[in-house]
PDB file of C-alpha atoms in Angstrom:
ATOM      1  CA  UNK A  21      22.354  18.502 -10.179  1.00 52.00           C
ATOM      2  CA  UNK A  22      22.132  22.044  -8.829  1.00 53.00           C
ATOM      3  CA  UNK A  23      20.361  22.606  -5.514  1.00 58.00           C
ATOM      4  CA  UNK A  24      18.568  25.790  -4.440  1.00 62.00           C
ATOM      5  CA  UNK A  25      17.143  27.314  -1.284  1.00 68.00           C
ATOM      6  CA  UNK A  26      14.037  25.128  -1.583  1.00 92.00           C
ATOM      7  CA  UNK A  27      16.190  21.969  -1.454  1.00 96.00           C
ATOM      8  CA  UNK A  28      16.376  20.254   1.931  1.00 97.00           C
ATOM      9  CA  UNK A  29      18.392  17.192   0.817  1.00 97.00           C
ATOM     10  CA  UNK A  30      20.785  16.917  -2.111  1.00 97.00           C
ATOM     11  CA  UNK A  31      22.418  13.637  -3.156  1.00 98.00           C
ATOM     12  CA  UNK A  32      25.294  14.035  -5.601  1.00 97.00           C
ATOM     13  CA  UNK A  33      27.031  11.168  -7.401  1.00 97.00           C
ATOM     14  CA  UNK A  34      26.480   8.658  -4.603  1.00 97.00           C
ATOM     15  CA  UNK A  35      28.249   5.314  -5.108  1.00 97.00           C
ATOM     16  CA  UNK A  36      28.371   2.220  -2.913  1.00 97.00           C
ATOM     17  CA  UNK A  37      29.654  -1.289  -3.553  1.00 96.00           C
ATOM     18  CA  UNK A  38      29.412  -4.429  -1.446  1.00 94.00           C
ATOM     19  CA  UNK A  39      32.461  -6.397  -2.528  1.00 91.00           C
ATOM     20  CA  UNK A  40      32.141  -6.676  -6.288  1.00 89.00           C
ATOM     21  CA  UNK A  41      28.428  -5.856  -6.336  1.00 94.00           C
ATOM     22  CA  UNK A  42      27.466  -2.232  -7.102  1.00 95.00           C
ATOM     23  CA  UNK A  43      24.502  -1.069  -4.979  1.00 97.00           C
ATOM     24  CA  UNK A  44      24.555   2.609  -5.987  1.00 97.00           C
ATOM     25  CA  UNK A  45      26.116   3.855  -9.204  1.00 97.00           C
ATOM     26  CA  UNK A  46      26.308   7.636  -9.192  1.00 97.00           C
ATOM     27  CA  UNK A  47      22.832   8.548  -7.925  1.00 97.00           C
ATOM     28  CA  UNK A  48      21.824  12.234  -8.078  1.00 97.00           C
ATOM     29  CA  UNK A  49      18.608  13.904  -6.901  1.00 97.00           C
ATOM     30  CA  UNK A  50      17.241  16.763  -4.820  1.00 98.00           C
ATOM     31  CA  UNK A  51      14.418  16.642  -2.266  1.00 98.00           C
ATOM     32  CA  UNK A  52      12.349  19.802  -2.035  1.00 97.00           C
ATOM     33  CA  UNK A  53      11.424  21.241   1.329  1.00 97.00           C
ATOM     34  CA  UNK A  54       7.859  20.387   2.320  1.00 97.00           C
ATOM     35  CA  UNK A  55       7.202  17.661  -0.242  1.00 98.00           C
ATOM     36  CA  UNK A  56       6.310  13.993   0.055  1.00 98.00           C
ATOM     37  CA  UNK A  57       8.597  12.164  -2.369  1.00 98.00           C
ATOM     38  CA  UNK A  58       8.130   8.492  -3.217  1.00 98.00           C
ATOM     39  CA  UNK A  59      11.120   6.238  -3.859  1.00 97.00           C
ATOM     40  CA  UNK A  60      10.401   3.062  -5.813  1.00 95.00           C
ATOM     41  CA  UNK A  61      12.327   0.358  -7.622  1.00 92.00           C
ATOM     42  CA  UNK A  62      12.642  -3.418  -7.859  1.00 90.00           C
ATOM     43  CA  UNK A  63      14.194  -5.382  -5.007  1.00 89.00           C
ATOM     44  CA  UNK A  64      17.954  -4.823  -5.075  1.00 90.00           C
ATOM     45  CA  UNK A  65      17.692  -1.473  -6.854  1.00 94.00           C
ATOM     46  CA  UNK A  66      19.507   0.351  -4.024  1.00 95.00           C
ATOM     47  CA  UNK A  67      16.664   2.013  -2.119  1.00 96.00           C
ATOM     48  CA  UNK A  68      17.571   0.930   1.425  1.00 94.00           C
ATOM     49  CA  UNK A  69      21.287   1.384   0.717  1.00 96.00           C
ATOM     50  CA  UNK A  70      20.510   4.936  -0.337  1.00 97.00           C
ATOM     51  CA  UNK A  71      18.733   5.555   2.979  1.00 96.00           C
ATOM     52  CA  UNK A  72      21.658   3.954   4.837  1.00 96.00           C
ATOM     53  CA  UNK A  73      24.188   6.251   3.162  1.00 96.00           C
ATOM     54  CA  UNK A  74      22.066   9.371   3.698  1.00 96.00           C
ATOM     55  CA  UNK A  75      21.650   8.669   7.418  1.00 95.00           C
ATOM     56  CA  UNK A  76      25.165   7.528   8.331  1.00 94.00           C
ATOM     57  CA  UNK A  77      24.380   3.850   8.825  1.00 94.00           C
ATOM     58  CA  UNK A  78      26.675   3.065   5.866  1.00 94.00           C
ATOM     59  CA  UNK A  79      29.532   5.086   4.386  1.00 94.00           C
ATOM     60  CA  UNK A  80      29.306   5.706   0.672  1.00 96.00           C
ATOM     61  CA  UNK A  81      32.353   4.974  -1.458  1.00 96.00           C
ATOM     62  CA  UNK A  82      32.099   8.365  -3.157  1.00 97.00           C
ATOM     63  CA  UNK A  83      29.661  11.183  -3.699  1.00 97.00           C
ATOM     64  CA  UNK A  84      28.094  13.732  -1.388  1.00 97.00           C
ATOM     65  CA  UNK A  85      25.027  14.113   0.836  1.00 97.00           C
ATOM     66  CA  UNK A  86      24.017  17.702   1.630  1.00 97.00           C
ATOM     67  CA  UNK A  87      21.323  18.493   4.200  1.00 96.00           C
ATOM     68  CA  UNK A  88      20.078  22.069   4.576  1.00 94.00           C
ATOM     69  CA  UNK A  89      23.173  23.296   2.743  1.00 94.00           C
ATOM     70  CA  UNK A  90      25.587  21.408   5.027  1.00 94.00           C
ATOM     71  CA  UNK A  91      27.729  18.560   3.750  1.00 96.00           C
ATOM     72  CA  UNK A  92      26.912  15.634   6.077  1.00 96.00           C
ATOM     73  CA  UNK A  93      28.847  13.008   4.112  1.00 95.00           C
ATOM     74  CA  UNK A  94      30.619  10.723   6.569  1.00 91.00           C
ATOM     75  CA  UNK A  95      28.739  11.973   9.640  1.00 94.00           C
ATOM     76  CA  UNK A  96      27.682   9.344  12.168  1.00 92.00           C
ATOM     77  CA  UNK A  97      24.037   8.357  12.425  1.00 89.00           C
ATOM     78  CA  UNK A  98      23.781   9.918  15.900  1.00 85.00           C
ATOM     79  CA  UNK A  99      25.226  13.227  14.755  1.00 88.00           C
ATOM     80  CA  UNK A 100      22.917  13.418  11.739  1.00 89.00           C
ATOM     81  CA  UNK A 101      19.877  12.675  13.885  1.00 82.00           C
ATOM     82  CA  UNK A 102      20.942  15.155  16.588  1.00 80.00           C
ATOM     83  CA  UNK A 103      22.227  18.067  14.490  1.00 80.00           C
ATOM     84  CA  UNK A 104      20.713  17.499  11.080  1.00 75.00           C
ATOM     85  CA  UNK A 105      17.046  17.116  12.009  1.00 87.00           C
ATOM     86  CA  UNK A 106      16.916  14.000   9.838  1.00 94.00           C
ATOM     87  CA  UNK A 107      15.489  10.701  11.085  1.00 92.00           C
ATOM     88  CA  UNK A 108      14.541   7.434   9.408  1.00 93.00           C
ATOM     89  CA  UNK A 109      12.429   4.386  10.061  1.00 91.00           C
ATOM     90  CA  UNK A 110      13.402   0.765   9.616  1.00 85.00           C
ATOM     91  CA  UNK A 111      11.178  -2.054   8.414  1.00 79.00           C
ATOM     92  CA  UNK A 112      11.182  -3.557  11.918  1.00 84.00           C
ATOM     93  CA  UNK A 113       8.900  -1.740  14.365  1.00 88.00           C
ATOM     94  CA  UNK A 114      10.583  -0.805  17.658  1.00 88.00           C
ATOM     95  CA  UNK A 115       8.620   0.643  20.612  1.00 93.00           C
ATOM     96  CA  UNK A 116       8.789   0.285  24.406  1.00 93.00           C
ATOM     97  CA  UNK A 117       6.201  -2.451  24.956  1.00 96.00           C
ATOM     98  CA  UNK A 118       5.602  -1.860  28.672  1.00 96.00           C
ATOM     99  CA  UNK A 119       4.894   1.883  28.261  1.00 96.00           C
ATOM    100  CA  UNK A 120       1.757   3.534  26.930  1.00 97.00           C
ATOM    101  CA  UNK A 121       1.785   5.985  24.020  1.00 97.00           C
ATOM    102  CA  UNK A 122       2.460   9.135  26.047  1.00 96.00           C
ATOM    103  CA  UNK A 123       5.194   7.447  28.099  1.00 95.00           C
ATOM    104  CA  UNK A 124       6.872   6.195  24.908  1.00 95.00           C
ATOM    105  CA  UNK A 125       6.802   9.677  23.404  1.00 95.00           C
ATOM    106  CA  UNK A 126       7.977  11.535  26.507  1.00 92.00           C
ATOM    107  CA  UNK A 127      10.887   9.132  26.938  1.00 90.00           C
ATOM    108  CA  UNK A 128      11.815   9.565  23.261  1.00 88.00           C
ATOM    109  CA  UNK A 129      11.678  13.337  23.692  1.00 87.00           C
ATOM    110  CA  UNK A 130      13.887  13.205  26.775  1.00 84.00           C
ATOM    111  CA  UNK A 131      16.451  10.997  25.066  1.00 76.00           C
ATOM    112  CA  UNK A 132      16.617  13.072  21.880  1.00 70.00           C
ATOM    113  CA  UNK A 133      16.744  16.496  23.539  1.00 63.00           C
ATOM    114  CA  UNK A 134      18.734  15.537  26.655  1.00 59.00           C
ATOM    115  CA  UNK A 135      20.858  12.519  25.686  1.00 50.00           C
ATOM    116  CA  UNK A 136      23.003  12.451  28.826  1.00 51.00           C
ATOM    117  CA  UNK A 137      21.865   9.959  31.455  1.00 47.00           C
ATOM    118  CA  UNK A 138      21.650  12.517  34.292  1.00 50.00           C
ATOM    119  CA  UNK A 139      19.808  15.114  32.216  1.00 48.00           C
ATOM    120  CA  UNK A 140      17.390  12.567  30.801  1.00 50.00           C
ATOM    121  CA  UNK A 141      16.305  11.297  34.205  1.00 54.00           C
ATOM    122  CA  UNK A 142      16.932  14.401  36.345  1.00 54.00           C
ATOM    123  CA  UNK A 143      14.371  15.720  38.816  1.00 54.00           C
ATOM    124  CA  UNK A 144      13.398  19.163  40.066  1.00 55.00           C
ATOM    125  CA  UNK A 145      11.423  22.186  38.751  1.00 56.00           C
ATOM    126  CA  UNK A 146      13.329  22.364  35.460  1.00 60.00           C
ATOM    127  CA  UNK A 147      12.726  18.699  34.760  1.00 65.00           C
ATOM    128  CA  UNK A 148       9.029  19.043  35.617  1.00 73.00           C
ATOM    129  CA  UNK A 149       8.580  21.921  33.174  1.00 78.00           C
ATOM    130  CA  UNK A 150      10.416  19.953  30.513  1.00 81.00           C
ATOM    131  CA  UNK A 151       8.223  16.884  30.999  1.00 84.00           C
ATOM    132  CA  UNK A 152       5.105  19.074  30.852  1.00 88.00           C
ATOM    133  CA  UNK A 153       6.184  20.474  27.457  1.00 90.00           C
ATOM    134  CA  UNK A 154       6.980  16.975  26.210  1.00 92.00           C
ATOM    135  CA  UNK A 155       3.556  15.725  27.306  1.00 94.00           C
ATOM    136  CA  UNK A 156       1.890  18.558  25.400  1.00 95.00           C
ATOM    137  CA  UNK A 157       3.767  17.593  22.244  1.00 95.00           C
ATOM    138  CA  UNK A 158       3.027  13.918  22.869  1.00 96.00           C
ATOM    139  CA  UNK A 159      -0.691  14.702  22.972  1.00 96.00           C
ATOM    140  CA  UNK A 160      -0.491  16.494  19.617  1.00 96.00           C
ATOM    141  CA  UNK A 161       1.377  13.593  18.031  1.00 97.00           C
ATOM    142  CA  UNK A 162      -1.024  10.993  19.444  1.00 97.00           C
ATOM    143  CA  UNK A 163      -3.779  12.916  17.654  1.00 96.00           C
ATOM    144  CA  UNK A 164      -1.806  13.091  14.391  1.00 95.00           C
ATOM    145  CA  UNK A 165      -1.149   9.345  14.593  1.00 95.00           C
ATOM    146  CA  UNK A 166      -4.813   8.611  15.335  1.00 94.00           C
ATOM    147  CA  UNK A 167      -4.018   6.704  18.522  1.00 96.00           C
ATOM    148  CA  UNK A 168      -6.363   8.469  20.959  1.00 96.00           C
ATOM    149  CA  UNK A 169      -8.538   5.373  21.438  1.00 96.00           C
ATOM    150  CA  UNK A 170      -5.626   3.108  22.426  1.00 97.00           C
ATOM    151  CA  UNK A 171      -3.225   5.668  23.903  1.00 97.00           C
ATOM    152  CA  UNK A 172      -3.757   4.339  27.437  1.00 96.00           C
ATOM    153  CA  UNK A 173      -2.697   0.786  26.532  1.00 97.00           C
ATOM    154  CA  UNK A 174       0.812  -0.561  26.939  1.00 97.00           C
ATOM    155  CA  UNK A 175       2.340  -0.526  23.468  1.00 97.00           C
ATOM    156  CA  UNK A 176       2.773  -4.297  23.643  1.00 96.00           C
ATOM    157  CA  UNK A 177      -1.026  -4.645  23.730  1.00 97.00           C
ATOM    158  CA  UNK A 178      -1.478  -2.625  20.532  1.00 95.00           C
ATOM    159  CA  UNK A 179      -1.817  -4.246  17.119  1.00 92.00           C
ATOM    160  CA  UNK A 180       1.146  -4.297  14.768  1.00 89.00           C
ATOM    161  CA  UNK A 181      -0.355  -1.460  12.751  1.00 90.00           C
ATOM    162  CA  UNK A 182      -0.967   0.638  15.857  1.00 93.00           C
ATOM    163  CA  UNK A 183       2.638   0.070  16.904  1.00 93.00           C
ATOM    164  CA  UNK A 184       3.730   1.341  13.484  1.00 93.00           C
ATOM    165  CA  UNK A 185       1.642   4.469  14.059  1.00 95.00           C
ATOM    166  CA  UNK A 186       3.259   4.903  17.477  1.00 96.00           C
ATOM    167  CA  UNK A 187       6.705   4.480  15.931  1.00 95.00           C
ATOM    168  CA  UNK A 188       5.753   7.161  13.403  1.00 95.00           C
ATOM    169  CA  UNK A 189       4.824   9.498  16.270  1.00 96.00           C
ATOM    170  CA  UNK A 190       8.139   8.671  17.995  1.00 95.00           C
ATOM    171  CA  UNK A 191      10.021   9.858  14.900  1.00 94.00           C
ATOM    172  CA  UNK A 192       8.130  13.160  15.030  1.00 95.00           C
ATOM    173  CA  UNK A 193       8.931  13.761  18.705  1.00 92.00           C
ATOM    174  CA  UNK A 194      12.380  15.402  18.181  1.00 88.00           C
ATOM    175  CA  UNK A 195      10.832  17.811  15.623  1.00 91.00           C
ATOM    176  CA  UNK A 196      12.691  16.589  12.536  1.00 92.00           C
ATOM    177  CA  UNK A 197      12.628  18.512   9.276  1.00 95.00           C
ATOM    178  CA  UNK A 198      13.051  15.401   7.109  1.00 97.00           C
ATOM    179  CA  UNK A 199      11.926  11.803   7.657  1.00 97.00           C
ATOM    180  CA  UNK A 200      12.925   8.816   5.527  1.00 97.00           C
ATOM    181  CA  UNK A 201      10.270   6.092   5.770  1.00 96.00           C
ATOM    182  CA  UNK A 202      11.212   2.544   4.784  1.00 94.00           C
ATOM    183  CA  UNK A 203       8.064   0.551   3.870  1.00 92.00           C
ATOM    184  CA  UNK A 204       5.695   2.088   6.452  1.00 92.00           C
ATOM    185  CA  UNK A 205       2.745   0.030   5.148  1.00 91.00           C
ATOM    186  CA  UNK A 206       4.369  -3.412   5.285  1.00 87.00           C
ATOM    187  CA  UNK A 207       2.412  -6.018   7.223  1.00 84.00           C
ATOM    188  CA  UNK A 208      -0.598  -3.926   8.260  1.00 87.00           C
ATOM    189  CA  UNK A 209      -4.284  -4.286   7.369  1.00 87.00           C
ATOM    190  CA  UNK A 210      -6.104  -2.023   4.866  1.00 87.00           C
ATOM    191  CA  UNK A 211      -7.929  -0.030   7.560  1.00 85.00           C
ATOM    192  CA  UNK A 212      -4.681   0.931   9.279  1.00 89.00           C
ATOM    193  CA  UNK A 213      -3.021   1.640   5.917  1.00 92.00           C
ATOM    194  CA  UNK A 214      -5.453   4.544   5.545  1.00 92.00           C
ATOM    195  CA  UNK A 215      -4.546   5.788   9.032  1.00 93.00           C
ATOM    196  CA  UNK A 216      -0.803   5.652   8.297  1.00 94.00           C
ATOM    197  CA  UNK A 217      -1.285   7.553   5.034  1.00 95.00           C
ATOM    198  CA  UNK A 218      -3.428  10.200   6.722  1.00 95.00           C
ATOM    199  CA  UNK A 219      -0.845  10.553   9.516  1.00 96.00           C
ATOM    200  CA  UNK A 220       1.902  11.207   6.952  1.00 97.00           C
ATOM    201  CA  UNK A 221      -0.262  13.774   5.178  1.00 97.00           C
ATOM    202  CA  UNK A 222      -1.215  15.409   8.479  1.00 96.00           C
ATOM    203  CA  UNK A 223       2.413  15.693   9.635  1.00 96.00           C
ATOM    204  CA  UNK A 224       3.368  17.106   6.237  1.00 97.00           C
ATOM    205  CA  UNK A 225       0.583  19.724   6.309  1.00 96.00           C
ATOM    206  CA  UNK A 226       0.463  20.654   9.989  1.00 95.00           C
ATOM    207  CA  UNK A 227       4.115  20.285  10.990  1.00 95.00           C
ATOM    208  CA  UNK A 228       5.810  21.001   7.649  1.00 96.00           C
ATOM    209  CA  UNK A 229       7.809  17.757   7.738  1.00 97.00           C
ATOM    210  CA  UNK A 230       9.365  16.628   4.452  1.00 98.00           C
ATOM    211  CA  UNK A 231       9.118  12.904   3.664  1.00 98.00           C
ATOM    212  CA  UNK A 232      10.901  10.434   1.394  1.00 98.00           C
ATOM    213  CA  UNK A 233       8.957   7.158   1.350  1.00 98.00           C
ATOM    214  CA  UNK A 234      10.033   3.709   0.146  1.00 96.00           C
ATOM    215  CA  UNK A 235       6.920   1.638  -0.440  1.00 93.00           C
ATOM    216  CA  UNK A 236       6.066  -1.396  -2.580  1.00 89.00           C
ATOM    217  CA  UNK A 237       2.353  -0.542  -2.581  1.00 91.00           C
ATOM    218  CA  UNK A 238       2.763   1.653  -5.654  1.00 90.00           C
ATOM    219  CA  UNK A 239      -0.928   2.547  -6.001  1.00 91.00           C
ATOM    220  CA  UNK A 240      -0.992   4.068  -2.519  1.00 94.00           C
ATOM    221  CA  UNK A 241       2.422   5.689  -2.951  1.00 95.00           C
ATOM    222  CA  UNK A 242       1.449   7.359  -6.221  1.00 95.00           C
ATOM    223  CA  UNK A 243      -1.592   8.867  -4.514  1.00 96.00           C
ATOM    224  CA  UNK A 244       0.429  10.035  -1.506  1.00 96.00           C
ATOM    225  CA  UNK A 245       3.472  11.490  -3.275  1.00 97.00           C
ATOM    226  CA  UNK A 246       3.952  14.878  -4.876  1.00 97.00           C
ATOM    227  CA  UNK A 247       6.865  13.450  -6.849  1.00 97.00           C
ATOM    228  CA  UNK A 248       8.413  10.015  -7.409  1.00 97.00           C
ATOM    229  CA  UNK A 249      12.018   8.890  -7.944  1.00 97.00           C
ATOM    230  CA  UNK A 250      12.658   5.490  -9.533  1.00 96.00           C
ATOM    231  CA  UNK A 251      15.853   3.491  -8.931  1.00 96.00           C
ATOM    232  CA  UNK A 252      16.919   0.545 -11.067  1.00 94.00           C
ATOM    233  CA  UNK A 253      20.157  -1.430 -10.627  1.00 93.00           C
ATOM    234  CA  UNK A 254      21.666   1.313  -8.463  1.00 95.00           C
ATOM    235  CA  UNK A 255      20.947   4.189 -10.859  1.00 96.00           C
ATOM    236  CA  UNK A 256      18.194   6.784 -11.082  1.00 97.00           C
ATOM    237  CA  UNK A 257      15.937   5.590 -13.874  1.00 96.00           C
ATOM    238  CA  UNK A 258      13.353   8.377 -13.740  1.00 96.00           C
ATOM    239  CA  UNK A 259      11.807  11.093 -11.610  1.00 97.00           C
ATOM    240  CA  UNK A 260       8.722  13.238 -11.919  1.00 97.00           C
ATOM    241  CA  UNK A 261       5.097  13.620 -10.943  1.00 97.00           C
ATOM    242  CA  UNK A 262       3.255  10.337 -10.308  1.00 96.00           C
ATOM    243  CA  UNK A 263       1.139  10.692 -13.449  1.00 96.00           C
ATOM    244  CA  UNK A 264       4.234  10.809 -15.656  1.00 96.00           C
ATOM    245  CA  UNK A 265       6.016   7.999 -13.789  1.00 95.00           C
ATOM    246  CA  UNK A 266       3.203   5.461 -14.255  1.00 92.00           C
ATOM    247  CA  UNK A 267       3.241   6.184 -18.010  1.00 93.00           C
ATOM    248  CA  UNK A 268       7.020   6.058 -18.400  1.00 94.00           C
ATOM    249  CA  UNK A 269       7.869   3.075 -20.678  1.00 93.00           C
ATOM    250  CA  UNK A 270      11.215   2.452 -18.933  1.00 92.00           C
ATOM    251  CA  UNK A 271       9.541   2.344 -15.532  1.00 91.00           C
ATOM    252  CA  UNK A 272       6.805   0.056 -16.807  1.00 90.00           C
ATOM    253  CA  UNK A 273       9.396  -2.343 -18.190  1.00 88.00           C
ATOM    254  CA  UNK A 274      11.695  -2.261 -15.171  1.00 83.00           C
ATOM    255  CA  UNK A 275       9.233  -2.228 -12.309  1.00 68.00           C
ATOM    256  CA  UNK A 276       5.526  -1.660 -12.652  1.00 59.00           C
ATOM    257  CA  UNK A 277       4.708  -4.252 -15.282  1.00 57.00           C
ATOM    258  CA  UNK A 278       2.489  -3.734 -18.312  1.00 50.00           C
TER     259      UNK A 278
END
């Protein structure tokens, strides 16, 4: 599948097996810069394995992952996050429970931009200016995540949905170009689902971040996504605009149900 200058991520012939079980069987697709792309499929279709191979958590058996025109196949997760401007979420929410929203975000910004221990926790005029810039960005991201009302609370006192929103803001702190979201709506109430969706849309519009989203709530995902890719048994079954995907007979049979 040929990529072009509008392609931010290109996956070419990706294969991965766990023992004798094939998880990915030659998956190909391109992600366009600036889009929100949904990724759906039955359990065991290869969605999380695909994220793992794209972000360096797992090594693919063959195939290629190209980010911004650079072949990142085989790169470590740290290198991809640091140099590739690509980050991902996991289904488990991880925040610093004793810190409030701004403190969480500033610490994340320090660690991503200045990963050495001395530079992260250094003092002096340079460090003060750096923290001031990080606080300004933290304030913008707290607004995007809709956390202004609870921003003063320790994260451990926030609801599970609010912690998910904070984790979303943490992923935005290092200014990524592409974010892979793994089930961002799992385990949260309907009111906060709307806030998570609006935060994704806001980050896409205001910050220009590209998203690939795994989500089992297909109704919400179809409304959120510009385009949808469907995996089934480790292969790409279909891709296209949401309206065409929900009418695709193969997708209906394999995943959505009649």
